[in-house]
Tab-separated table of C-alpha atoms (C1' of nucleotides) in Angstrom:
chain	number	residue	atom	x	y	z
J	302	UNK	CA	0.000	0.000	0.000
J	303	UNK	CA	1.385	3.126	-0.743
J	304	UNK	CA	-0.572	6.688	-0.303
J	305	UNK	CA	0.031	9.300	-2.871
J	306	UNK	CA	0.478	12.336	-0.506
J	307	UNK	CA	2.501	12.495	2.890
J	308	UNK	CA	-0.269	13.867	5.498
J	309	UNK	CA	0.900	16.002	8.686
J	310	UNK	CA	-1.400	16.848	11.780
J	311	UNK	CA	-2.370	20.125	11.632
J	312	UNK	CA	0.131	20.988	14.568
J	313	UNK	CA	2.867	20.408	12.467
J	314	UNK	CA	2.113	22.922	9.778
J	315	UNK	CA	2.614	26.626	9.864
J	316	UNK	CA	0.470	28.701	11.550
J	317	UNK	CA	-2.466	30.093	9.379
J	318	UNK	CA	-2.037	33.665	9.711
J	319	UNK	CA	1.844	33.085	9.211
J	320	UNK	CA	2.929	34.292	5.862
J	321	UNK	CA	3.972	31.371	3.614
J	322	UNK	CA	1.837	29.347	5.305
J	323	UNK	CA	1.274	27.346	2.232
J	324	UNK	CA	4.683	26.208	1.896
J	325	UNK	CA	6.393	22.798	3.127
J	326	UNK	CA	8.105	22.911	6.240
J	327	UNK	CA	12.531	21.938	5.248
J	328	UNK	CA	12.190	18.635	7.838
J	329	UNK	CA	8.578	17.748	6.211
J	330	UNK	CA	10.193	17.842	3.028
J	331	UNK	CA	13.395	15.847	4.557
J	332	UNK	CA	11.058	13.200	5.761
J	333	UNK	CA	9.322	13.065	2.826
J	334	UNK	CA	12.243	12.320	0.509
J	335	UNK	CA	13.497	9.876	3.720
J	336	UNK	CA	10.517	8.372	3.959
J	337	UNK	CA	10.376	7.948	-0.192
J	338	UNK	CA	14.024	6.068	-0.010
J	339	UNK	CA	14.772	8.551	-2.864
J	340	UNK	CA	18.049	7.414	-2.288
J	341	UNK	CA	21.236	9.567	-3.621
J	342	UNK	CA	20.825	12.743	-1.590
J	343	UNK	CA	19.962	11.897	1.624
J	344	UNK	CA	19.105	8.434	3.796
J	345	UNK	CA	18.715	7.310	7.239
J	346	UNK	CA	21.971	6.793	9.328
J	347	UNK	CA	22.908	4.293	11.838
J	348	UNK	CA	21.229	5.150	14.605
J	349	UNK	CA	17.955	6.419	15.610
J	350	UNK	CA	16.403	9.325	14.021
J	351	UNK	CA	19.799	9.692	12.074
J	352	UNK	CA	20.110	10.778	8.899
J	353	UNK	CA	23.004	11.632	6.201
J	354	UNK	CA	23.188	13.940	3.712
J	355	UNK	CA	24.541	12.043	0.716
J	356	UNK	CA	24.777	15.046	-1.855
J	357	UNK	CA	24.355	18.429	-0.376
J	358	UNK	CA	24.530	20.490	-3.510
J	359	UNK	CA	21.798	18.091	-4.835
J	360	UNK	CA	19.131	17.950	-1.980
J	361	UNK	CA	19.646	21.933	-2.029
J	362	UNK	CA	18.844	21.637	-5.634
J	363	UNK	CA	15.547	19.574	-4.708
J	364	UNK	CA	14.624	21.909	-1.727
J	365	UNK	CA	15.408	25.205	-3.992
J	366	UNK	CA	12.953	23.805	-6.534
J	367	UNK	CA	10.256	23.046	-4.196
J	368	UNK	CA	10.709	26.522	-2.648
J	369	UNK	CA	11.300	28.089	-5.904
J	370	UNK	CA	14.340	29.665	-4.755
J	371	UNK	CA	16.865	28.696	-8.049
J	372	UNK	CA	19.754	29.822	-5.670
J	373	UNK	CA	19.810	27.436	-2.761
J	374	UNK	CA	22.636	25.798	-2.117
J	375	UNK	CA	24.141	23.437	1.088
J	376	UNK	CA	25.706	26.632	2.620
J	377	UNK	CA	22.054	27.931	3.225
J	378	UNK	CA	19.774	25.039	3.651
J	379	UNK	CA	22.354	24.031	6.571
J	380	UNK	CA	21.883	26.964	8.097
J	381	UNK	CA	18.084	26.252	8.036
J	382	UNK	CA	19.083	22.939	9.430
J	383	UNK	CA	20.793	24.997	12.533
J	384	UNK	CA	17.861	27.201	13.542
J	385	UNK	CA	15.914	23.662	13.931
J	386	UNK	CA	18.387	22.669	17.280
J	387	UNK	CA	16.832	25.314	19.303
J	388	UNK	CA	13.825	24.470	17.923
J	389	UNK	CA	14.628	20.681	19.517
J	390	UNK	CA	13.607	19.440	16.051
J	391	UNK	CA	17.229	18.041	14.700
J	392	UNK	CA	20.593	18.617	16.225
J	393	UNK	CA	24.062	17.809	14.738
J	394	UNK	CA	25.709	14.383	15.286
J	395	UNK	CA	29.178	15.454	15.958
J	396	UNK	CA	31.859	13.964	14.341
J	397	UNK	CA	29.879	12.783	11.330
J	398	UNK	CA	29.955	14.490	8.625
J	399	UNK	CA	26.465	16.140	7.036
J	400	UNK	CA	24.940	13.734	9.573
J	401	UNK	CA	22.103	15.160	11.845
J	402	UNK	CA	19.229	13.516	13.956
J	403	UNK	CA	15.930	13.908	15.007
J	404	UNK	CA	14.993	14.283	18.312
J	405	UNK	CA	12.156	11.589	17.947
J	406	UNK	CA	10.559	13.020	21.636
J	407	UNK	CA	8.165	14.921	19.230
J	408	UNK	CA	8.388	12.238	16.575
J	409	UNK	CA	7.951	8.227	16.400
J	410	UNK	CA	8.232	6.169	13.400
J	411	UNK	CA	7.176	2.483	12.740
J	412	UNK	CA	8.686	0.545	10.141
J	413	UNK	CA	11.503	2.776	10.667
J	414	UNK	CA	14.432	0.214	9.332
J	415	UNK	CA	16.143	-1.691	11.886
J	416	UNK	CA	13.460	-0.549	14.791
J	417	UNK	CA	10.344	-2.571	14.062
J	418	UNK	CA	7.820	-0.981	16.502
J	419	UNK	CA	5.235	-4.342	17.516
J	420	UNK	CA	3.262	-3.214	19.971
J	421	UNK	CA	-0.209	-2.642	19.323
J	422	UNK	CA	-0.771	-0.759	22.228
J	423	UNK	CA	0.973	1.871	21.687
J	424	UNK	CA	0.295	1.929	17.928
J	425	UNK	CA	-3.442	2.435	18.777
J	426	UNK	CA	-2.765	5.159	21.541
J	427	UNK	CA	-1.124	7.737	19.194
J	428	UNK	CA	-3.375	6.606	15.879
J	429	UNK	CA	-4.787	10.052	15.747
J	430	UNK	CA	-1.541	11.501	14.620
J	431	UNK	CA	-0.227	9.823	12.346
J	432	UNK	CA	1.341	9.735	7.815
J	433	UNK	CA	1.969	7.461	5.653
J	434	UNK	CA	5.129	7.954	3.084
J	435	UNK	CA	6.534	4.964	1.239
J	436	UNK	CA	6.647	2.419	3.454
J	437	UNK	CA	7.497	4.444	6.696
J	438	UNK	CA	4.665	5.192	9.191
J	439	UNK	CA	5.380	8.473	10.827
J	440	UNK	CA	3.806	8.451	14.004
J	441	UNK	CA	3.531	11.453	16.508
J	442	UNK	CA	3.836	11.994	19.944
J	443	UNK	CA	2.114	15.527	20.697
J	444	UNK	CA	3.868	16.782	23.862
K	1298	DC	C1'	32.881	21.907	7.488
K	1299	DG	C1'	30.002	23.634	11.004
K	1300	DC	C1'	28.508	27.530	13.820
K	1301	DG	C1'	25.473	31.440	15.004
K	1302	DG	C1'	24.673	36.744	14.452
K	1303	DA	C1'	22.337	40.054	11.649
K	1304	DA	C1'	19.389	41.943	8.155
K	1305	DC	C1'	15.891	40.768	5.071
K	1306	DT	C1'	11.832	38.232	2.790
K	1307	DT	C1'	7.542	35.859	2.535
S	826	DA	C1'	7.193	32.367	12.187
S	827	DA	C1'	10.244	30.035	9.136
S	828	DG	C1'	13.255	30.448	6.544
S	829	DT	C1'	16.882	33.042	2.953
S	830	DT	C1'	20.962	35.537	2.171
S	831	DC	C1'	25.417	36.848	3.616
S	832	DC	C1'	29.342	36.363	6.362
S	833	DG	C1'	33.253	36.276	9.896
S	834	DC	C1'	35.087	32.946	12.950
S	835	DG	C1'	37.245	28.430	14.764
DNA sequence: CGCGGAACTT
DNA sequence: AAGTTCCGCG
């Protein structure tokens, strides 16, 4: 089973009255192409949450044309990637090169390779919030 | 590379 | 608010 679009809670979008409100979020997109295995620019890393980027230039180039901004490159989508560790949505895994994590506190994934989740229980608790994208099943812990 | 301040845009 | 652009620093 695959689903044609990625759905997020509504909590996890911009605010309405924000402007560009209509636009993806950079770690929607990120977990989008993750969640795809789109392969070449970015994948999942060893450990939990983990993820490498595989070709910077290129995911910039796939970010600038979903944004339609022709003139990203790594140098600025990184930096985009920084304001997110205040934010407690990624931080850096130091030491690894373009490697960063999730912090999966906000954020749990089934089918997530190598961490099979197989209880029901507390698939069924958390339900409500939950996407489908390839065959990853996002699912959310609202906190 | 990776970091974070600062000004600017949407 | 969530980036984008630019940049000096380690």
């Amino acid at each position: 089973l695959k689903l044609a679009s990625v759905l997020f809670p509504d909590w996890a979008y911009k605010p309405a009255w924000s402007p560009g409100s209509r636009q993806v979020q950079l770690w929607h997109f990120l977990l989008e192409l993750l969640g795809r295995g789109e392969g070449g620019a970015i994948g999942w890393g060893g450990e939990w949450g983990e993820f490498v980027i595989r070709d910077p230039e290129r995911l910039a180039r796939l970010w600038g044309e979903r944004k339609g901004k022709p003139h990203m490159n790594y140098d600025k989508l990184s930096r985009a990637l920084r304001y997110y560790y205040n934010k407690r949505i990624l931080h850096k895994t130091k030491g690894k090169r373009f490697t960063y994590k999730f912090n999966f506190s906000k954020l749990i994934l089934v089918n997530y390779p190598g961490h099979p989740v197989t209880s029901t229980g507390s698939k069924q608790s958390l339900t409500q919030c939950r996407f489908t994208t390839g065959n990853c099943v996002f699912i959310w812990c609202v906190v």
